[in-house]
Short mmCIF file of C-alpha atoms and ligand atoms in Angstrom, two decimals:
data_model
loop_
_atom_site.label_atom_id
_atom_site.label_comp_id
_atom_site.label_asym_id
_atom_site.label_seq_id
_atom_site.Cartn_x
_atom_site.Cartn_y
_atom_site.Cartn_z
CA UNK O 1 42.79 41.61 28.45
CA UNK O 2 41.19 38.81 30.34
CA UNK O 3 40.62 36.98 27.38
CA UNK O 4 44.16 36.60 27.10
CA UNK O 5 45.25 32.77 28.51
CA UNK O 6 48.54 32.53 29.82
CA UNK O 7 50.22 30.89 27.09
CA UNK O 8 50.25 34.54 25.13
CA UNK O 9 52.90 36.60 26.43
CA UNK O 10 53.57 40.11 24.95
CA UNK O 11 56.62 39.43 22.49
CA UNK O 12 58.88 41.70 23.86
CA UNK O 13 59.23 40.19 27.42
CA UNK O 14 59.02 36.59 25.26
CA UNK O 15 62.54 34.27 26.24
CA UNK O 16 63.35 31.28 26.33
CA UNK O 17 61.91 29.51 28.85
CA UNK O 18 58.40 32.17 28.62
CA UNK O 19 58.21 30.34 25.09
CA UNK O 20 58.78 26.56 26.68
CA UNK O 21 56.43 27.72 29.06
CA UNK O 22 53.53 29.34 26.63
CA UNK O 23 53.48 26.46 24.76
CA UNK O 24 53.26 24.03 27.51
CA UNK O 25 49.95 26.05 28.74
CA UNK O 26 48.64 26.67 25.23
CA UNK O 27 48.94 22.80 24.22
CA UNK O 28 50.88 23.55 21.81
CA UNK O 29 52.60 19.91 20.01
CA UNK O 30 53.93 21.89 16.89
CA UNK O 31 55.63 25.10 16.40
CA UNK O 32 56.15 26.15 13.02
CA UNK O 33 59.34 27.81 11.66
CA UNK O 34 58.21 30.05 8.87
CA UNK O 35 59.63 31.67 5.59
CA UNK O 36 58.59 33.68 2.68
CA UNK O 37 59.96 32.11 -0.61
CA UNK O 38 60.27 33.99 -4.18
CA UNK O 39 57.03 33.55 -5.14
CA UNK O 40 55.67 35.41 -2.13
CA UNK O 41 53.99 32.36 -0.52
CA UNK O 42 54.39 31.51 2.93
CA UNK O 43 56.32 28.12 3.87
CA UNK O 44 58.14 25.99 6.35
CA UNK O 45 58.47 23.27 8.66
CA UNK O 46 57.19 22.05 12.10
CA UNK O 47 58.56 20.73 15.20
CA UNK O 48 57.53 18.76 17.95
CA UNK O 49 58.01 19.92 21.70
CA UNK O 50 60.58 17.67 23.02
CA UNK O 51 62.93 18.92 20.09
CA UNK O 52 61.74 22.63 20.49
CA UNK O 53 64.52 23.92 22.62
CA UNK O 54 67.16 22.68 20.84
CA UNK O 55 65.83 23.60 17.39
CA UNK O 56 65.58 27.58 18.57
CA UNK O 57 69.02 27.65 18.58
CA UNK O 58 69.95 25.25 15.77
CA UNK O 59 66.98 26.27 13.32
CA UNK O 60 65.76 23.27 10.91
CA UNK O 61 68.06 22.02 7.88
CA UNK O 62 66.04 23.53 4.46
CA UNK O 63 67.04 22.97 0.70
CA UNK O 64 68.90 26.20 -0.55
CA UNK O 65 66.30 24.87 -4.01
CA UNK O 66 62.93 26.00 -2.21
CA UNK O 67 64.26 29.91 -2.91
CA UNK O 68 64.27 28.67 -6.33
CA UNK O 69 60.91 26.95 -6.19
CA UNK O 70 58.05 28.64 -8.25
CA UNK O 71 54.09 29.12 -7.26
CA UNK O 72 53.74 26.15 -8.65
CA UNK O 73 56.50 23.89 -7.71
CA UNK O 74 58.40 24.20 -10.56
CA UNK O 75 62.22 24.56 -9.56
CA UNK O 76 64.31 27.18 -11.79
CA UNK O 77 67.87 26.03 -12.48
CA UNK O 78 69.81 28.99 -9.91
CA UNK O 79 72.94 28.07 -9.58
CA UNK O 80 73.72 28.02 -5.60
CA UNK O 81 70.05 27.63 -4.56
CA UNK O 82 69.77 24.20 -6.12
CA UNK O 83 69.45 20.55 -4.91
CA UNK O 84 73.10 20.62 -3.08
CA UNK O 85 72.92 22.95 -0.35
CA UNK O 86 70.87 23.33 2.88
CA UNK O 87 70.19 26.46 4.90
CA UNK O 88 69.04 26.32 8.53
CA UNK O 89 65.55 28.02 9.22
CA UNK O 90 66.45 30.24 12.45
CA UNK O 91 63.51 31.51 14.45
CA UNK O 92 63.51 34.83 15.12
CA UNK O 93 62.25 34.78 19.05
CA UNK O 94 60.10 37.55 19.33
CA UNK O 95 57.73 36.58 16.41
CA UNK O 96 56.53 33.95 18.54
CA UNK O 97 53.05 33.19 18.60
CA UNK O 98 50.31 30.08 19.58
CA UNK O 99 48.01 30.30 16.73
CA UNK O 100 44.50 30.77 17.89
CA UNK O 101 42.83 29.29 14.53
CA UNK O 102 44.94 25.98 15.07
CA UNK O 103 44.80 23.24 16.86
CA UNK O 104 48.13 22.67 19.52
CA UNK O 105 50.30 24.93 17.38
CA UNK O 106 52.91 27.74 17.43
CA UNK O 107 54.46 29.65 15.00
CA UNK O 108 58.14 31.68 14.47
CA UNK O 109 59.18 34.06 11.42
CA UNK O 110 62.32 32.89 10.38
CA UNK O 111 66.18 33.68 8.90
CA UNK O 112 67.39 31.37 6.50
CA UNK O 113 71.35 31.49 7.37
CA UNK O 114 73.85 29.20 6.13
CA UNK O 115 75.39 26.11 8.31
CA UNK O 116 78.12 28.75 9.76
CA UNK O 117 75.44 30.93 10.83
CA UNK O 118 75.85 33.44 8.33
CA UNK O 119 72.89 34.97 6.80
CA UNK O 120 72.40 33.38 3.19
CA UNK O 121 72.48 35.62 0.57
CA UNK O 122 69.00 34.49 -0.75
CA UNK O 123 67.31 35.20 2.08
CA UNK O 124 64.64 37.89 1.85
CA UNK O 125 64.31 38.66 5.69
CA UNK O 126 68.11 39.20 5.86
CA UNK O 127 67.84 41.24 2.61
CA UNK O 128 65.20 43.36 4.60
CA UNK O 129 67.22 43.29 7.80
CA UNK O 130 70.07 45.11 5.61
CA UNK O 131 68.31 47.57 4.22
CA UNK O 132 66.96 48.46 7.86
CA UNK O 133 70.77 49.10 8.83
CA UNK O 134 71.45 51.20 5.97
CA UNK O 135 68.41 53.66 6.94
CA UNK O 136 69.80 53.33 10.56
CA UNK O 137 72.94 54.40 9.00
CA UNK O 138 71.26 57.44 7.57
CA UNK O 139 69.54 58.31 11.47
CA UNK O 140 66.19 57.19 10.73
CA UNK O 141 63.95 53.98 10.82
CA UNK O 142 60.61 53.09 8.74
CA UNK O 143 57.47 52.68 10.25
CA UNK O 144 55.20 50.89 7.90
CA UNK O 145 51.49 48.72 7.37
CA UNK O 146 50.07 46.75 4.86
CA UNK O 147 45.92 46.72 4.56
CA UNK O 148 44.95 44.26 3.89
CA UNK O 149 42.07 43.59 1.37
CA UNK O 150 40.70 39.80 0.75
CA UNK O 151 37.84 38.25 -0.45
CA UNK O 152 35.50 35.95 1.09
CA UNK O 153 34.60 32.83 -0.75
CA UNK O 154 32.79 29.47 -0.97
CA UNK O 155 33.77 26.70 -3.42
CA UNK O 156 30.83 25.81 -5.42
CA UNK O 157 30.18 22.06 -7.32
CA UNK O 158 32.08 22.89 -10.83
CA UNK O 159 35.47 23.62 -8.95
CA UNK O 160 35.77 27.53 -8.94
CA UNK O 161 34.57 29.81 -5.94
CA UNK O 162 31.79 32.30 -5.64
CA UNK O 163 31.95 35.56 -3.39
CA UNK O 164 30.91 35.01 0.19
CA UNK O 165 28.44 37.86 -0.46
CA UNK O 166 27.21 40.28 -3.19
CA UNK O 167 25.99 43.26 -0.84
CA UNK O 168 27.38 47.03 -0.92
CA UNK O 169 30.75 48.33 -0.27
CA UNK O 170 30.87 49.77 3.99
CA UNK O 171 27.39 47.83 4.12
CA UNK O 172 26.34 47.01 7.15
CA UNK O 173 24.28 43.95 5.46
CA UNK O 174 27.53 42.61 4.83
CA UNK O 175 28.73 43.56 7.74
CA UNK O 176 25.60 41.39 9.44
CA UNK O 177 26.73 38.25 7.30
CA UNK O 178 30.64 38.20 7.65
CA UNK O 179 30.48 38.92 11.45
CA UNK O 180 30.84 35.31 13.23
CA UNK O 181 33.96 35.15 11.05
CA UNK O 182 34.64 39.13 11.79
CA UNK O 183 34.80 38.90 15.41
CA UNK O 184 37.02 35.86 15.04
CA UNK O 185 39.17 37.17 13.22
CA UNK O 186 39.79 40.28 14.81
CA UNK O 187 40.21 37.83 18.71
CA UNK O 188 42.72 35.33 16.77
CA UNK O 189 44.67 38.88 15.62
CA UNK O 190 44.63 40.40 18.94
CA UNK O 191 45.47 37.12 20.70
CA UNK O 192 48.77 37.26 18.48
CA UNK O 193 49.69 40.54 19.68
CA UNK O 194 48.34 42.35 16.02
CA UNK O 195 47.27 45.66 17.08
CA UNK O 196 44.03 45.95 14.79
CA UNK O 197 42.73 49.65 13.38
CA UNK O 198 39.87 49.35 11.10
CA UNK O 199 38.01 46.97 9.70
CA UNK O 200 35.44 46.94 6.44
CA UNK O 201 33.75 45.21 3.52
CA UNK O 202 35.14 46.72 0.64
CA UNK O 203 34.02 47.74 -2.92
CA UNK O 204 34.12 43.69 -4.39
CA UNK O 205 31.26 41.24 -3.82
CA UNK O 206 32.85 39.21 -1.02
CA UNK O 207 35.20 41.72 -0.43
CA UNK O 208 36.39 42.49 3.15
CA UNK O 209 39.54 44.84 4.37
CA UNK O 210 41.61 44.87 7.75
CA UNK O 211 44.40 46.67 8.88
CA UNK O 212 46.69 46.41 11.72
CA UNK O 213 48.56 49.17 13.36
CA UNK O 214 52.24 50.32 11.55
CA UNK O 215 55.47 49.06 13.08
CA UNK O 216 59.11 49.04 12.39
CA UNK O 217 60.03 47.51 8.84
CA UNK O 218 61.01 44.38 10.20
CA UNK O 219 58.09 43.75 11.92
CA UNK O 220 55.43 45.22 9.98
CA UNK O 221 56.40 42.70 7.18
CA UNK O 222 56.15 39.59 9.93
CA UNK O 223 52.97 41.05 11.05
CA UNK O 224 51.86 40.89 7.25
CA UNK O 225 53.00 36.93 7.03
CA UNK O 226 51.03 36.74 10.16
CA UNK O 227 47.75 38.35 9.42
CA UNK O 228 48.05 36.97 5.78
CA UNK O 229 47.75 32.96 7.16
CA UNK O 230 45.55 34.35 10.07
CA UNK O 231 42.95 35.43 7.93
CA UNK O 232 42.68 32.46 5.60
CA UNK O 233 43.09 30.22 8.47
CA UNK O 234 40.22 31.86 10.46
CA UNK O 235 38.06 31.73 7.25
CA UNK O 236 39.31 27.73 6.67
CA UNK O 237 37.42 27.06 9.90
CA UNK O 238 34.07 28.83 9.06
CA UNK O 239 34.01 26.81 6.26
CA UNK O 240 34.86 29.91 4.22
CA UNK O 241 37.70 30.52 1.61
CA UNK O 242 39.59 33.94 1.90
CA UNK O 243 42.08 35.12 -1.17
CA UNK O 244 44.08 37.59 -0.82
CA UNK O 245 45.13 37.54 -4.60
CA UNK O 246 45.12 40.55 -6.56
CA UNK O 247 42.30 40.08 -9.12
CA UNK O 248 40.70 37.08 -8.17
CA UNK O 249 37.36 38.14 -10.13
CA UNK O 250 38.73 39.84 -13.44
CA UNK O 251 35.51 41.97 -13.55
CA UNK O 252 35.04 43.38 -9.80
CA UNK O 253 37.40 44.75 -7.85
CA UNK O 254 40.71 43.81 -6.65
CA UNK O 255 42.98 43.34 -3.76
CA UNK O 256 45.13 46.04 -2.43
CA UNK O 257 47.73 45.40 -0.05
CA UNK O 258 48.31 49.27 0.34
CA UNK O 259 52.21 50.07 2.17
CA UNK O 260 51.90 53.10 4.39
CA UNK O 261 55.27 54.31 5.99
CA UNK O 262 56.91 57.32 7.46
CA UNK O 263 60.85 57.77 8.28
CA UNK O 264 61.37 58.35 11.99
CA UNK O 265 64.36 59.47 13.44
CA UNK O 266 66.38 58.81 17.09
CA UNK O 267 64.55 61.33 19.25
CA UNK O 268 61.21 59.84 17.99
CA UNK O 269 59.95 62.75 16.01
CA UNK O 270 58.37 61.70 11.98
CA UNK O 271 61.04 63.42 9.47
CA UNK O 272 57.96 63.22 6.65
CA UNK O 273 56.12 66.26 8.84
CA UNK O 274 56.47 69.57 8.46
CA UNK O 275 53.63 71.47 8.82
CA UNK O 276 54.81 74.84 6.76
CA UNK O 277 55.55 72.63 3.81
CA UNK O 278 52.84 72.23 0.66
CA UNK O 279 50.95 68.48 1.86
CA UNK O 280 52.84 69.27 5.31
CA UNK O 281 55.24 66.63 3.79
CA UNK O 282 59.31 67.44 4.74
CA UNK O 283 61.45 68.19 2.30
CA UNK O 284 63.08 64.56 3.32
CA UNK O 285 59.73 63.15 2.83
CA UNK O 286 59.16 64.48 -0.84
CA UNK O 287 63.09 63.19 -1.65
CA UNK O 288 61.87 59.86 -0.24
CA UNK O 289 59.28 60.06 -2.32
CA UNK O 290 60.85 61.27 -5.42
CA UNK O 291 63.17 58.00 -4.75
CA UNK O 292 59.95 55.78 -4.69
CA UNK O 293 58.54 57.47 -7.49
CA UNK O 294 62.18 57.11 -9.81
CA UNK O 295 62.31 53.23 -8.74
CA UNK O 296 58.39 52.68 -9.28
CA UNK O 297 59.06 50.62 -12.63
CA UNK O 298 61.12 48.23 -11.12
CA UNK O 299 59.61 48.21 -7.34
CA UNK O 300 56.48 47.12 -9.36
CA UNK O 301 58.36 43.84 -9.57
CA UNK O 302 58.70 43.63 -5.94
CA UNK O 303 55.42 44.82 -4.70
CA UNK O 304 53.15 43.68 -7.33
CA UNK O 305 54.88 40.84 -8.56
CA UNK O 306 52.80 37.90 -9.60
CA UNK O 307 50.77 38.10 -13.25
CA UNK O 308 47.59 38.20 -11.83
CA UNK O 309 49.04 41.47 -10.42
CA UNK O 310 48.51 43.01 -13.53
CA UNK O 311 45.15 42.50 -13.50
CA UNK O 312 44.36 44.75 -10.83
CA UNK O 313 46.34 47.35 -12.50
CA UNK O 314 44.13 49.19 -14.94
CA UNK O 315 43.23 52.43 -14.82
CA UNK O 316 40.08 53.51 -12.75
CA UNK O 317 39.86 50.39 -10.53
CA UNK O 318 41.20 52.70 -7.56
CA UNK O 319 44.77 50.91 -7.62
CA UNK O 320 46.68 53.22 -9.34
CA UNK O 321 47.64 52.62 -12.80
CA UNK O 322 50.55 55.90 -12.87
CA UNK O 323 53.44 56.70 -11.68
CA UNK O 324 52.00 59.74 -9.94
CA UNK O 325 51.64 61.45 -6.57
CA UNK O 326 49.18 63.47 -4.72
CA UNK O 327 47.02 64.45 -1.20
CA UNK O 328 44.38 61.85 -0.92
CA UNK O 329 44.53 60.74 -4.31
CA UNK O 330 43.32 57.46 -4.87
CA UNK O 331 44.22 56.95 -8.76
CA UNK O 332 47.83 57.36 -7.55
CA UNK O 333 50.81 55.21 -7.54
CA UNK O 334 51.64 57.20 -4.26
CA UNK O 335 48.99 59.07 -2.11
CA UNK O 336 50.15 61.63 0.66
CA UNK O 337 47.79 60.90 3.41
CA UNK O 338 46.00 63.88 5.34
CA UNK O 339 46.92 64.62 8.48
CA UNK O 340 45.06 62.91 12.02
CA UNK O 341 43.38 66.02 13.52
CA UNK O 342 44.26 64.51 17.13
CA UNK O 343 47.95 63.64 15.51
CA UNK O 344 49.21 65.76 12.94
CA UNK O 345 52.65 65.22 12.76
CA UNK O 346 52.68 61.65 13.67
CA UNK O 347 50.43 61.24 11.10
CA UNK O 348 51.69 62.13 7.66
CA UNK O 349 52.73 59.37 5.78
CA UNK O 350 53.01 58.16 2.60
CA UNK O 351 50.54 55.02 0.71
CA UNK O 352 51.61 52.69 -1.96
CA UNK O 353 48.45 51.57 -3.85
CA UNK O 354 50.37 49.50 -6.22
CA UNK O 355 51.25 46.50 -3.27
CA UNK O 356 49.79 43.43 -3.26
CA UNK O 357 50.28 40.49 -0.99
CA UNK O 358 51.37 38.41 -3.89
CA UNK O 359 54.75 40.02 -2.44
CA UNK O 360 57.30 39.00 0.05
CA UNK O 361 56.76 41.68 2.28
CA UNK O 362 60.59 41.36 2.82
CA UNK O 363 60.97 42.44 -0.72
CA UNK O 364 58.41 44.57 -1.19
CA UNK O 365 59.36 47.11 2.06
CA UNK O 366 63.52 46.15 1.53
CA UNK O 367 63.09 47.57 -2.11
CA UNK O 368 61.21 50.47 -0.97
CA UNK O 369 63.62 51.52 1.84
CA UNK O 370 66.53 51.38 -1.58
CA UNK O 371 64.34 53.32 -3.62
CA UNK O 372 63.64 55.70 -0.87
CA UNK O 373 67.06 56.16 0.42
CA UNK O 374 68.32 56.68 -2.94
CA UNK O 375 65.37 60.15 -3.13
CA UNK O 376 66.95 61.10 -0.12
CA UNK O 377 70.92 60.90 -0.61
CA UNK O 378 70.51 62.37 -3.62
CA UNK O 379 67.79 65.13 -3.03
CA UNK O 380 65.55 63.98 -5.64
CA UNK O 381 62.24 66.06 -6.02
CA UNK O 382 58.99 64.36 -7.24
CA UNK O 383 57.69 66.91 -9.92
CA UNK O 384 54.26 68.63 -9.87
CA UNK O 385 51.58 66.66 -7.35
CA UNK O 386 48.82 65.35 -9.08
CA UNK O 387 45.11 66.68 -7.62
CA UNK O 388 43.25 65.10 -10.37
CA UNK O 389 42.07 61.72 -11.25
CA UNK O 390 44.89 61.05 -13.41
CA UNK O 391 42.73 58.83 -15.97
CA UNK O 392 40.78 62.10 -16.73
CA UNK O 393 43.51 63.75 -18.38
CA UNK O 394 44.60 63.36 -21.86
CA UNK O 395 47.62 61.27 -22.64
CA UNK O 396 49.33 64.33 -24.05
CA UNK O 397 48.20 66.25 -20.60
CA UNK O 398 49.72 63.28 -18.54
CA UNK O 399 53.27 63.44 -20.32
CA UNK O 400 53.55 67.39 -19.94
CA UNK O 401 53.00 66.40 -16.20
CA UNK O 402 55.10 63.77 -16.23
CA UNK O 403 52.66 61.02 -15.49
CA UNK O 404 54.37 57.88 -16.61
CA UNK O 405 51.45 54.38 -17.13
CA UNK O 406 53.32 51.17 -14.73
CA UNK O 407 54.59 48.54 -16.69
CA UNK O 408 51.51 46.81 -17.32
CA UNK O 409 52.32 42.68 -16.68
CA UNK O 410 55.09 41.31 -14.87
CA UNK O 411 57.65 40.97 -17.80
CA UNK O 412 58.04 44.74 -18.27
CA UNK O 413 58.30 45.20 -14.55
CA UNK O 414 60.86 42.02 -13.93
CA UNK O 415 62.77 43.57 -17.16
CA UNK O 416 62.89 47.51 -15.38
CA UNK O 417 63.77 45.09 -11.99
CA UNK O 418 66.70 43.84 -14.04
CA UNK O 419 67.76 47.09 -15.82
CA UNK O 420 67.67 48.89 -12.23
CA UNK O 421 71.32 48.30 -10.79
CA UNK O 422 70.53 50.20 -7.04
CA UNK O 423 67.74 47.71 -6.55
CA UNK O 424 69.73 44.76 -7.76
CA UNK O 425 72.83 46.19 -6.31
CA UNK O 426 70.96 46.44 -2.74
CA UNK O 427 69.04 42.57 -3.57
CA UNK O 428 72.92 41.02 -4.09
CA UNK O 429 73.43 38.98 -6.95
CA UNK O 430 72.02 35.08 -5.67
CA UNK O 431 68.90 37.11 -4.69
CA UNK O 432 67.97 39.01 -7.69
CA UNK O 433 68.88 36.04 -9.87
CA UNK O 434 66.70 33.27 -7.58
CA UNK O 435 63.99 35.81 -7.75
CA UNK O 436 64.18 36.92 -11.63
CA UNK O 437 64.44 33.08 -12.16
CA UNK O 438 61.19 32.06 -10.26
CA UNK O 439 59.05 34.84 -11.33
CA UNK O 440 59.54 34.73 -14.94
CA UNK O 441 58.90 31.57 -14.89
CA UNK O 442 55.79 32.32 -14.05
CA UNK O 443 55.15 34.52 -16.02
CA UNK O 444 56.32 32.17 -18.69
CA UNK O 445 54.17 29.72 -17.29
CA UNK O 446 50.45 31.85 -17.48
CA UNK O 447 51.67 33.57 -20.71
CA UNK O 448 49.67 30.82 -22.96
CA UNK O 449 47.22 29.41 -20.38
CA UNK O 450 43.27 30.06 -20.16
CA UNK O 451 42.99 32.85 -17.59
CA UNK O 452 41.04 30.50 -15.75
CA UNK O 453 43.86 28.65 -14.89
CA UNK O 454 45.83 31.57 -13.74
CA UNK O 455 43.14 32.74 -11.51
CA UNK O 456 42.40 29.25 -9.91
CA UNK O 457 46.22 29.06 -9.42
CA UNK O 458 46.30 32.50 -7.60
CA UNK O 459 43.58 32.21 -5.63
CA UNK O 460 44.56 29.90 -2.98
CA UNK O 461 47.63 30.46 -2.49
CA UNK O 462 47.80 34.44 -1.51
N1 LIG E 501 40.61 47.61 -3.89
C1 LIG E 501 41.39 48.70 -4.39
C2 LIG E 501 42.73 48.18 -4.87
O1 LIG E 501 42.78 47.27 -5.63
C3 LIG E 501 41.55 49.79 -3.37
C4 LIG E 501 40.32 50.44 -2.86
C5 LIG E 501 40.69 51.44 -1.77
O2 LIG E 501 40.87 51.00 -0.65
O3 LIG E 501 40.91 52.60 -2.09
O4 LIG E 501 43.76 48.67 -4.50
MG1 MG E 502 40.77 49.50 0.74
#
């Protein structure tokens, strides 16, 4: 659009010297090289311009520890991700953006590969990047989104925060009051190439919801990263705080980071539609599901894997507290989404409510592609849909369905992680044991502290 200065150049057409160039007409006097660690929170380094070109190709030196590092800092003994070691942060060219909510500065998702150029076995991208070749290998690739829900906040004098707003969920009062930071949010998106779809407030005081249009794997889970530290950032400079936690009030709603996807194969057609099937879900898509649904237990500990996860959890909160499927329902672990009337069969997909962006979207989507994969090779079927609100049915109703409850706090989902060899199998040994390491520590680390202190810990840093 006009709006657009020269410095932003569609990613796709982005090389070498398009980047030099972008960032010499956008001001730019950092670019930052950007991870995901363990713990789901977004890291890395900065360089200055005259360094820039060599650094694309050479990445910058990082401890193999920080995949070891907890929420908190804490660093779990993992033996090869320790204080001997580096790994070099490679940017990945075509996530190149100039932030719009900074000052002079670019960002890069990046690789963590080892110093000959390998790709380190702790690194979550590359685990996601495999798991993309293995679905290639089946004829197919994964279109996915996050949504993402956050809450708008002010610090008040004793230390903690209170909600931006207390108005109505789809209100247009709050609507009104959140929309100097709205609209620039939505430009500083758009300016990064984020194609946005809808926007909201949501059922929480404060509460606000945006999502951006579904991608490849790969890049759905960089545009995540991206719209994650765009929205805070954008909030930052209205004066306003924005979590993305899951529960960051324990008695209002929580956050959602919902995954939709859909398995698309070479000629471009979605292998989840068929329209003369029950849902018009494919008998691929219900094994894919079935996969999902088999794995849930586990995957928990992938896509909802902080404590305060658990939180958000519980039964009626509209997060899904079963392992259950069904059309449009909202209580479920997995909803089948209704068709577009304009788009039917590009349309049906599949929605993970349990996902919150305490994840590493890495994780989170490379899990789900196992799980997934594993529904399909081995023609797993899903059971009986649910078209109820599974909280209204009896516990003895639920088991003749089938309805299993989630673990319900991160031990019993990092303990079904552990137990589940085709998700640890597909994570690789130095992964799964940097990652058990770091989050049971925290969960270690909450287990005897004042929830207070686990919800002032989670709120600013997802
Ligand atoms: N905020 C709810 C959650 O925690 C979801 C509400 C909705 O979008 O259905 O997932
Ligand atoms: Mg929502």
């Amino acid at each position: 659009t006009s709006e657009l200065p020269n410095s932003c150049i569609a990613p796709h057409r982005m090389y070498l010297q398009q980047i030099l160039e972008a960032c010499a007409d956008g001001a730019v006097r950092l670019a930052r090289f950007l991870y995901c660690d363990s713990s789901g929170l977004i890291r890395g380094k900065a360089t200055a311009m005259p360094g820039l070109e060599a650094r694309l190709t050479d990445g910058i030196g990082l401890t193999r520890a920080m995949m070891a590092m907890n929420q908190l800092d804490h660093l779990q003994p993992v033996v090869g991700a320790g204080p001997v070691g580096e790994v070099r942060l490679v940017p990945d060219l075509s996530t190149f953006s100039v932030l719009p909510y900074v000052p002079g500065t670019a960002s890069f998702l990046c690789d963590l590969l080892t110093p000959d150029r390998e790709p380190w076995a702790a690194c979550p991208r590359g685990f996601l990047k495999r798991m993309r070749a293995r679905v290639a290998d089946a004829g197919f690739h994964l279109q996915a989104a996050f949504e993402a829900e956050f809450i708008l906040a002010r610090k008040v004098s004793d230390g903690s925060y209170e909600p931006f707003d207390s108005t109505c969920c789809f209100s247009t009062i709050a609507m009104d009051q959140a929309a100097p930071f709205v609209d620039d949010l939505v430009r500083s998106l758009e300016l990064q190439f984020l194609q946005v779809e809808q926007y909201y407030p949501e059922a929480a005081h404060g509460q606000h919801e945006i999502s951006i249009h579904h991608a490849e794997a790969l890049r759905a889970a960089d545009n995540h990263l991206k719209l994650r530290d765009t929205i805070r950032g954008v909030a930052w400079k209205h004066g306003l705080y924005a979590t993305l936690a899951p529960k960051p009030f324990p008695d209002d709603v929580g956050n959602g980071a919902h995954l939709h996807f859909s398995l698309w194969d070479a000629a471009g057609k979605n292998v989840f539609s068929d329209p003369d099937k029950t849902y018009c879900l494919s008998d691929a898509g219900r094994h894919f599901l079935a996969g999902v649904l088999a794995h849930l237990p586990g995957l928990l500990a992938l896509t909802c894997p902080s404590v305060n996860s658990y939180r958000r959890l519980l039964p009626g909160w509209w997060s899904s507290a079963y392992a259950a499927y069904g059309p449009d329902n909202r209580e479920a672990a997995l909803r089948i989404a209704s068709p577009f009337w304009s788009d039917p069969a590009g349309s049906v997909n599949l929605e993970l409510k349990p996902c919150d962006s305490s994840c590493n979207p890495y994780l989170a989507l490379g899990g789900l592609m196992a799980a997934g994969l594993d529904g399909l090779e081995r023609k797993l079927e899903p059971g009986e849909a649910v078209e109820v609100d599974p909280n209204l049915l009896s516990s003895s109703e639920r088991s003749a369905h089938g309805i299993r409850r989630l673990p319900q706090n991160l031990d019993e989902s990092l303990n079904a992680l552990e137990r589940d060899e085709l998700l640890t199998d597909a994570m690789g040994p130095l992964l799964t044991e940097a990652y058990l390491a770091v989050r049971r520590s925290e969960a270690t680390l909450f287990r005897n502290r004042e929830t207070r202190f686990e919800l002032d810990s989670h709120f600013y840093r997802y």
